[in-house]
Coordinates of C-alpha atoms in Angstrom, one line a residue:
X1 CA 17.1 -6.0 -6.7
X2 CA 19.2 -7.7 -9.5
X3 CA 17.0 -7.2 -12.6
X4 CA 13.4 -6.1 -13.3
X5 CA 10.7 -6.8 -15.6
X6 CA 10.6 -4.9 -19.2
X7 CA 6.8 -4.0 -17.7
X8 CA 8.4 -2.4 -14.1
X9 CA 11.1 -0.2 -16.2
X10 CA 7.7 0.7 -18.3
X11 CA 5.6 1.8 -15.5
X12 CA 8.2 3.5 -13.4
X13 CA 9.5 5.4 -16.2
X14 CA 6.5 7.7 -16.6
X15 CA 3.5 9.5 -14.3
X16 CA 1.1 7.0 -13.7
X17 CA -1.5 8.7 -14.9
X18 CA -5.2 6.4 -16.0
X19 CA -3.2 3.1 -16.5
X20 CA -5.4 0.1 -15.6
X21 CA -4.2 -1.9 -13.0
X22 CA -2.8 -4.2 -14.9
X23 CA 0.4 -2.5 -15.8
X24 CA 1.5 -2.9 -12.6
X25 CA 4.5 -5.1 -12.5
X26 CA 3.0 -8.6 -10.7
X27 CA -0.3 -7.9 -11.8
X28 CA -1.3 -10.2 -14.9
X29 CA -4.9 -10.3 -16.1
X30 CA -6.0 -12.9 -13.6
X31 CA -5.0 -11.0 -10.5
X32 CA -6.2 -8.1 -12.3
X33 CA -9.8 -9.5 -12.5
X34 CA -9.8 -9.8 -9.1
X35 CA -8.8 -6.3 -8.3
X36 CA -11.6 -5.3 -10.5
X37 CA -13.9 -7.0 -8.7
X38 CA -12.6 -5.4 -5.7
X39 CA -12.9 -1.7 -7.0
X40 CA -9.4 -1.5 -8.2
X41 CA -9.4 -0.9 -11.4
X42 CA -6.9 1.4 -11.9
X43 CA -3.1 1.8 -10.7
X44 CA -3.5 4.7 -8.8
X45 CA -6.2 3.2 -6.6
X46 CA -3.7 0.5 -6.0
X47 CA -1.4 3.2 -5.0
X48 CA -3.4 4.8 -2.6
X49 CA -3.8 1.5 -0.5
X50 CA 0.0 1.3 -1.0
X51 CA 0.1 4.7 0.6
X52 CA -2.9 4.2 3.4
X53 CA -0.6 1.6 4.3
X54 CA 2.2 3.9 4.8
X55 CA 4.3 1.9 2.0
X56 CA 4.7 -1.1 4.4
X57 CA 6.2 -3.6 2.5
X58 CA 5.0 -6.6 4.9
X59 CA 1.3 -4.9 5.2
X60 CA 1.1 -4.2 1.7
X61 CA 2.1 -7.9 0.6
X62 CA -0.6 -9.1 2.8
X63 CA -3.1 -6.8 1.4
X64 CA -2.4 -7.9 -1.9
X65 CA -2.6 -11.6 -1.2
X66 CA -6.0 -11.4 0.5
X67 CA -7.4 -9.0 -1.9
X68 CA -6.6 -11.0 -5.1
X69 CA -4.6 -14.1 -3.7
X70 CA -1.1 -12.8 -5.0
X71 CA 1.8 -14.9 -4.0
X72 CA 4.6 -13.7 -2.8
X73 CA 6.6 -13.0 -6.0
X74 CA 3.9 -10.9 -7.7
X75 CA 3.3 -9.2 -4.2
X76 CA 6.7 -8.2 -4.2
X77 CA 7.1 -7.2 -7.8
X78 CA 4.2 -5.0 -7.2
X79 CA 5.6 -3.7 -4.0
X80 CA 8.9 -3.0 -5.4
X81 CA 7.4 -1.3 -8.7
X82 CA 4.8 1.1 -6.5
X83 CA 8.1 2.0 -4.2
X84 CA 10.1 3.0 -7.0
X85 CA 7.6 4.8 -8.9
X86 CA 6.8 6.6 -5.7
X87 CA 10.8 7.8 -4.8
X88 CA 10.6 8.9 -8.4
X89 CA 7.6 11.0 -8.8
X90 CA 6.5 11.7 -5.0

């Protein structure tokens, strides 16, 4: 990946700890509303589907979009910001 966004470098730079699930990167307030109203309020609840899913990109994209109708940009930005939080801290 070329360049991320100022709010990836921010997340993956720290333990995730209660952050809402908003400061994951591809997840603005709209899709966060959604994942709200799915019982995913916070990041870490996000990750744990990331890592049910055995950090499938392809499975995790999909879960994404049919949980809170992410395309396939902020799918990916979340993917790629969950991965490289996880090589860092897991």
């Amino acid at each position: 990946m070329s360049s991320t966004s100022k709010k990836h470098r921010n997340f993956v730079s720290e333990p995730m700890g209660e952050k809402p699930v908003t400061e994951l990167a591809g997840i603005g307030e709209v899709l966060g509303g959604r994942l709200i109203k799915a019982k995913f309020d916070k990041a870490y609840e996000v990750l744990g589907q990331f890592l049910v899913l055995r950090k499938d990109e392809e499975l995790f994209q999909e879960w994404l979009k049919e949980t809170c109708s992410a395309n396939a940009k902020q799918s990916r930005d979340c993917y790629t910001c969950l991965k490289v939080w996880c090589d860092s801290f897991l």
